[in-house]
CSV table of C-alpha atoms in Angstrom, one decimal:
chain,number,residue,atom,x,y,z
A,1345,MET,CA,-20.3,-7.3,7.9
A,1346,GLU,CA,-21.6,-4.8,9.9
A,1347,ASP,CA,-19.7,-4.6,13.3
A,1348,TRP,CA,-16.3,-3.1,12.0
A,1349,THR,CA,-13.9,-3.3,14.7
A,1350,GLY,CA,-12.6,0.3,13.2
A,1351,THR,CA,-14.0,2.2,10.2
A,1352,LEU,CA,-12.8,5.8,8.5
A,1353,GLN,CA,-14.2,7.6,5.7
A,1354,LEU,CA,-12.3,10.4,4.0
A,1355,THR,CA,-13.2,12.8,0.8
A,1356,ALA,CA,-11.0,15.0,-0.1
A,1357,GLU,CA,-11.5,18.2,-2.6
A,1358,ASN,CA,-9.5,20.7,-4.6
A,1359,LYS,CA,-10.6,23.9,-3.4
A,1360,ASN,CA,-8.3,26.9,-5.3
A,1361,GLY,CA,-5.6,24.8,-5.6
A,1362,LYS,CA,-5.2,23.3,-2.4
A,1363,THR,CA,-6.5,19.9,-1.6
A,1364,VAL,CA,-8.9,20.1,2.0
A,1365,SER,CA,-10.8,17.3,3.7
A,1366,LYS,CA,-14.8,17.5,2.3
A,1367,ASN,CA,-15.8,14.8,4.8
A,1368,VAL,CA,-14.2,13.0,7.8
A,1369,TYR,CA,-15.0,10.4,9.8
A,1370,PHE,CA,-14.0,7.4,11.8
A,1371,GLN,CA,-15.0,5.4,15.0
A,1372,GLY,CA,-13.4,2.1,16.7
A,1373,ALA,CA,-9.9,1.4,16.1
A,1374,LEU,CA,-9.3,3.6,13.6
A,1375,LYS,CA,-8.2,7.5,13.8
A,1376,ILE,CA,-6.9,10.1,11.4
A,1377,MET,CA,-4.3,12.6,12.2
A,1378,ARG,CA,-4.6,16.1,11.3
A,1379,PRO,CA,-4.0,17.2,7.5
A,1380,VAL,CA,-0.5,17.9,7.0
A,1381,TYR,CA,1.0,20.4,4.1
A,1382,HIS,CA,4.7,19.0,3.4
A,1383,ASP,CA,5.0,21.9,0.7
A,1384,ASN,CA,3.4,24.5,-1.2
A,1385,SER,CA,1.9,22.7,-4.1
A,1386,GLY,CA,-1.5,22.1,-2.1
A,1387,LYS,CA,-1.0,18.1,-1.7
A,1388,VAL,CA,-2.1,17.0,1.4
A,1389,CYS,CA,-0.6,14.2,3.8
A,1390,TYR,CA,-3.2,12.2,5.9
A,1391,TYR,CA,-1.7,9.7,8.5
A,1392,ILE,CA,-4.0,7.0,9.9
A,1393,LEU,CA,-3.6,5.7,13.1
A,1394,ASN,CA,-4.8,2.1,14.8
A,1395,PRO,CA,-4.8,3.3,18.9
A,1396,GLY,CA,-5.1,-0.7,19.3
A,1397,GLY,CA,-1.6,-1.4,18.8
A,1398,GLY,CA,-2.2,-4.4,16.2
A,1399,TYR,CA,-4.9,-6.8,14.7
A,1400,LEU,CA,-6.0,-9.6,16.7
A,1401,ASP,CA,-8.1,-12.3,16.1
A,1402,GLY,CA,-11.4,-11.8,14.5
A,1403,ASP,CA,-10.4,-7.9,13.6
A,1404,THR,CA,-12.1,-6.0,10.9
A,1405,TYR,CA,-11.7,-2.7,9.6
A,1406,LYS,CA,-12.8,-0.7,6.7
A,1407,LEU,CA,-11.4,2.2,5.0
A,1408,ASN,CA,-13.7,4.3,2.1
A,1409,ILE,CA,-11.4,6.8,0.6
A,1410,CYS,CA,-12.7,9.5,-2.0
A,1411,LEU,CA,-10.8,12.0,-4.3
A,1412,ARG,CA,-12.6,14.6,-6.0
A,1413,GLU,CA,-11.8,15.9,-9.1
A,1414,LYS,CA,-7.8,17.1,-9.0
A,1415,ALA,CA,-7.6,16.6,-5.5
A,1416,GLN,CA,-4.2,15.5,-4.2
A,1417,VAL,CA,-3.4,13.4,-1.1
A,1418,THR,CA,-0.3,11.3,0.3
A,1419,LEU,CA,-2.2,8.6,2.9
A,1420,THR,CA,0.1,6.5,5.0
A,1421,THR,CA,-0.2,4.9,8.5
A,1422,GLN,CA,1.6,6.1,11.8
A,1423,SER,CA,3.4,3.1,11.9
A,1424,ALA,CA,3.7,-1.1,11.1
A,1425,THR,CA,0.4,-3.2,10.9
A,1426,LYS,CA,1.2,-5.6,13.2
A,1427,VAL,CA,-0.8,-8.7,12.8
A,1428,TYR,CA,-1.0,-11.0,15.9
A,1429,LYS,CA,-1.9,-14.5,16.3
A,1430,THR,CA,-5.4,-15.6,15.9
A,1431,PRO,CA,-6.2,-18.8,16.3
A,1432,TYR,CA,-9.8,-18.8,15.9
A,1433,GLU,CA,-10.7,-15.9,13.0
A,1434,GLN,CA,-8.3,-14.3,10.4
A,1435,ALA,CA,-7.6,-10.5,10.7
A,1436,TYR,CA,-9.4,-8.8,7.5
A,1437,GLN,CA,-9.2,-5.2,6.0
A,1438,GLU,CA,-10.9,-4.0,3.2
A,1439,THR,CA,-10.3,-0.6,1.6
A,1440,ILE,CA,-12.7,1.1,-1.1
A,1441,ILE,CA,-10.9,4.1,-3.2
A,1442,THR,CA,-12.6,6.5,-5.9
A,1443,LEU,CA,-10.2,8.6,-7.6
A,1444,ASP,CA,-12.1,11.5,-9.7
A,1445,LYS,CA,-10.7,13.0,-13.2
A,1446,GLY,CA,-7.3,14.7,-12.6
A,1447,SER,CA,-6.9,13.4,-9.2
A,1448,HIS,CA,-3.8,12.1,-7.6
A,1449,LEU,CA,-3.4,9.3,-4.6
A,1450,GLU,CA,-0.1,7.9,-3.0
A,1451,TYR,CA,-1.1,5.4,-0.9
A,1452,ILE,CA,1.9,4.1,1.0
A,1453,PRO,CA,1.3,2.5,4.0
A,1454,ASP,CA,4.4,1.3,6.6
A,1455,PRO,CA,5.0,-2.7,6.5
A,1456,LEU,CA,2.5,-5.3,7.4
A,1457,ILE,CA,4.4,-7.5,9.9
A,1458,ALA,CA,2.6,-11.0,10.3
A,1459,TYR,CA,3.8,-12.7,13.6
A,1460,GLU,CA,3.6,-16.7,14.6
A,1461,HIS,CA,-0.1,-17.9,13.7
A,1462,ALA,CA,-1.1,-14.8,12.3
A,1463,ARG,CA,-3.7,-15.0,9.6
A,1464,TYR,CA,-4.5,-11.9,7.6
A,1465,LYS,CA,-6.6,-10.9,4.5
A,1466,GLN,CA,-7.1,-7.5,2.9
A,1467,LYS,CA,-8.5,-6.3,0.2
A,1468,ASN,CA,-8.1,-3.2,-2.1
A,1469,ILE,CA,-11.0,-2.1,-4.6
A,1470,ILE,CA,-9.5,1.0,-6.5
A,1471,HIS,CA,-11.9,2.9,-9.0
A,1472,MET,CA,-10.0,5.6,-11.0
A,1473,ASP,CA,-10.8,7.7,-13.6
A,1474,LYS,CA,-8.4,7.4,-16.7
A,1475,GLU,CA,-6.9,11.1,-16.0
A,1476,ALA,CA,-6.4,10.0,-12.8
A,1477,THR,CA,-2.9,8.9,-11.3
A,1478,LEU,CA,-2.1,6.4,-8.5
A,1479,ILE,CA,0.9,5.3,-6.3
A,1480,CYS,CA,0.4,2.7,-4.1
A,1481,SER,CA,2.5,0.0,-2.2
A,1482,ASP,CA,2.5,-2.5,0.1
A,1483,ILE,CA,5.4,-4.6,2.2
A,1484,LEU,CA,5.2,-8.0,3.8
A,1485,THR,CA,7.6,-8.8,6.7
A,1486,PRO,CA,7.7,-11.9,8.9
A,1487,GLY,CA,7.4,-11.3,12.8
A,1488,TRP,CA,9.6,-12.7,15.5
A,1489,SER,CA,8.6,-16.4,16.2
A,1490,PRO,CA,10.0,-18.0,19.9
A,1491,THR,CA,11.8,-20.9,17.7
A,1492,GLY,CA,13.0,-18.4,15.4
A,1493,LYS,CA,11.4,-19.6,12.7
A,1494,GLN,CA,11.3,-17.2,9.5
A,1495,PHE,CA,7.9,-18.3,8.3
A,1496,SER,CA,5.8,-18.5,11.2
A,1497,TYR,CA,2.6,-16.8,10.0
A,1498,ASN,CA,-0.4,-19.0,8.9
A,1499,MET,CA,-1.6,-17.2,6.0
A,1500,LEU,CA,-1.2,-13.8,4.4
A,1501,GLN,CA,-3.7,-12.8,1.5
A,1502,LEU,CA,-3.7,-9.7,-0.2
A,1503,ILE,CA,-6.1,-8.8,-3.3
A,1504,THR,CA,-6.0,-5.8,-5.3
A,1505,LYS,CA,-8.7,-4.8,-7.8
A,1506,ILE,CA,-8.3,-1.6,-9.6
A,1507,TYR,CA,-10.9,-0.4,-12.2
A,1508,MET,CA,-10.4,2.6,-14.7
A,1509,ASP,CA,-13.7,4.0,-16.1
A,1510,GLU,CA,-15.7,0.9,-14.6
A,1511,GLN,CA,-13.3,-1.9,-16.5
A,1512,ILE,CA,-10.9,-3.8,-14.5
A,1513,VAL,CA,-7.3,-3.3,-15.4
A,1514,VAL,CA,-5.6,-4.9,-12.4
A,1515,TYR,CA,-6.4,-8.1,-10.6
A,1516,ASP,CA,-3.4,-8.8,-8.1
A,1517,HIS,CA,-3.8,-11.9,-5.7
A,1518,LEU,CA,-1.0,-12.8,-3.4
A,1519,LYS,CA,-1.8,-15.7,-1.1
A,1520,LEU,CA,1.1,-16.9,1.3
A,1521,GLN,CA,0.6,-20.1,3.5
A,1522,PRO,CA,4.2,-21.0,4.8
A,1523,ASN,CA,2.1,-24.0,7.5
A,1524,ILE,CA,0.6,-25.7,4.4
A,1525,LYS,CA,3.8,-25.3,1.8
A,1526,GLU,CA,7.1,-24.2,2.2
A,1527,ILE,CA,7.6,-20.8,0.6
A,1528,ASN,CA,10.9,-19.9,0.6
A,1529,GLY,CA,11.8,-22.0,-2.2
A,1530,MET,CA,11.8,-21.4,-6.2
A,1531,GLY,CA,8.5,-19.6,-7.5
A,1532,TYR,CA,7.8,-18.4,-4.3
A,1533,MET,CA,10.0,-16.1,-2.0
A,1534,GLU,CA,13.1,-17.7,-3.4
A,1535,GLU,CA,15.4,-17.8,-0.6
A,1536,PHE,CA,14.3,-13.9,0.6
A,1537,SER,CA,12.1,-13.4,3.5
A,1538,HIS,CA,10.5,-9.9,2.7
A,1539,LEU,CA,8.2,-9.1,-0.3
A,1540,GLY,CA,7.3,-5.6,-1.6
A,1541,SER,CA,4.7,-4.6,-4.1
A,1542,MET,CA,4.1,-1.6,-5.9
A,1543,PHE,CA,1.8,-0.2,-8.4
A,1544,ALA,CA,2.1,3.1,-10.5
A,1545,ILE,CA,-0.7,4.1,-13.1
A,1546,GLY,CA,-0.8,7.3,-14.8
A,1547,PRO,CA,-1.4,8.5,-18.3
A,1548,LYS,CA,2.3,9.8,-18.7
A,1549,THR,CA,3.8,6.3,-18.1
A,1550,GLY,CA,6.2,5.8,-20.6
A,1551,ASP,CA,9.1,3.5,-21.9
A,1552,GLU,CA,11.4,6.9,-20.8
A,1553,LEU,CA,10.2,6.1,-17.4
A,1554,LEU,CA,10.8,2.9,-17.4
A,1555,GLU,CA,14.7,3.3,-18.3
A,1556,LYS,CA,15.2,5.7,-15.5
A,1557,LEU,CA,13.9,3.0,-13.0
A,1558,SER,CA,16.0,0.6,-14.4
A,1559,GLU,CA,18.9,2.7,-14.0
A,1560,CYS,CA,17.9,3.5,-10.6
A,1561,ILE,CA,17.8,0.2,-9.2
A,1562,GLU,CA,21.3,-1.1,-10.4
A,1563,GLU,CA,22.8,0.6,-7.2
A,1564,PHE,CA,20.7,-1.8,-4.9
A,1565,GLY,CA,22.8,-4.5,-6.5
A,1566,GLU,CA,22.6,-8.3,-5.8
A,1567,ASN,CA,21.2,-8.0,-2.2
A,1568,CYS,CA,17.8,-8.0,-3.5
A,1569,GLU,CA,15.5,-9.0,-6.9
A,1570,ILE,CA,13.5,-6.5,-8.5
A,1571,GLY,CA,11.1,-6.8,-11.4
A,1572,PHE,CA,8.9,-4.4,-13.6
A,1573,SER,CA,5.5,-5.2,-15.6
A,1574,TYR,CA,3.5,-2.9,-17.9
A,1575,LEU,CA,-0.3,-3.1,-17.0
A,1576,SER,CA,-2.7,-3.1,-19.8
A,1577,VAL,CA,-3.0,0.9,-19.1
A,1578,PRO,CA,-0.5,3.6,-18.9
A,1579,GLY,CA,1.2,2.2,-15.5
A,1580,LEU,CA,3.3,-0.2,-14.2
A,1581,SER,CA,4.2,-3.0,-11.5
A,1582,ILE,CA,7.1,-3.0,-9.2
A,1583,ARG,CA,8.3,-6.4,-6.9
A,1584,VAL,CA,10.9,-6.5,-4.7
A,1585,LEU,CA,12.1,-9.5,-2.7
A,1586,ALA,CA,14.6,-9.0,-0.4
A,1587,ASN,CA,15.9,-9.7,3.3
A,1588,SER,CA,14.8,-6.3,5.5
A,1589,THR,CA,12.3,-3.9,5.5
A,1590,GLN,CA,14.5,-0.8,4.9
A,1591,LEU,CA,16.4,-1.9,1.7
A,1592,ILE,CA,12.6,-2.3,0.2
A,1593,GLU,CA,11.8,0.8,1.6
A,1594,ARG,CA,14.8,2.4,0.0
A,1595,VAL,CA,13.9,0.7,-3.6
A,1596,PHE,CA,10.6,2.2,-3.5
A,1597,ASN,CA,11.3,5.6,-2.2
A,1598,ALA,CA,14.1,6.0,-4.6
A,1599,CYS,CA,11.4,4.7,-7.6
A,1600,HIS,CA,8.9,6.9,-5.7
A,1601,ARG,CA,11.1,9.7,-6.6
A,1602,ILE,CA,11.6,9.0,-9.9
A,1603,ILE,CA,7.7,8.7,-11.0
A,1604,ASN,CA,6.8,12.2,-9.0
A,1605,ASN,CA,9.6,14.0,-11.2
A,1606,ASP,CA,8.6,12.0,-14.1
A,1607,TRP,CA,5.2,13.0,-14.1
A,1608,PHE,CA,4.8,16.1,-12.0
A,1609,ASN,CA,8.2,17.9,-11.7
A,1610,LEU,CA,8.1,17.4,-8.1
A,1611,ASN,CA,10.1,15.8,-5.5
A,1612,THR,CA,8.7,13.2,-2.9
A,1613,CYS,CA,8.3,14.5,0.6
A,1614,SER,CA,9.6,12.3,3.6
A,1615,LEU,CA,7.3,10.6,5.7
A,1616,ARG,CA,9.5,10.6,8.4
A,1617,LYS,CA,7.5,9.1,11.5
A,1618,TYR,CA,10.1,10.3,14.6
């Protein structure tokens, strides 16, 4: 695919304990805002911006993110990703991430909102060293439709492949097609409307962390369904089914704080965007 609607490349490196950009390039309908340092840890935060306001019919986006040894980056978006009606060709986004030894990436985009008759495919491919750490998440939200139908989008497909030392350790493939098959019943959305997925991979992951997370989610009660799964490498996946974006964000923020404190003895900074 050559004519991308938007492309973005970012390489970050550690210089004397502070993460800085070594290479930044973007064109088309993707931009990256100036770096922000929320504290004195040396970790940098970048906000990705889509000046077009949303993904339209046939739009294609490519992101290439590379963290050199011991670089620490929080990568997020300025606002939700909105996918509008795509009558002829699906919207597509491909993200390739490379994490060198000792690097740490928090990839926390805002929710994906799919409107009526939207079709969207996303592919995340991550290559990481066994001594790198990763926290990444996605939240899927059904957009407004004139009829009030809850699942009015045509297709959402999210593929995540994570490689560690060139061996695949995570393959996650989620495909929802409510125009073909009812998805709010058992085995799919379980009568919930919103879905959240988080992966946390790091060498310090253990039973103690899982116990802390399990205690934390008890406060969310019966308003959502939350599940944890160990991965084949030190790490875990978290799935949340709920009826609001805000509830899933609260769950993920709570889990994120616990993971950061357990791994690095650091607090999680607010990514407030207003």
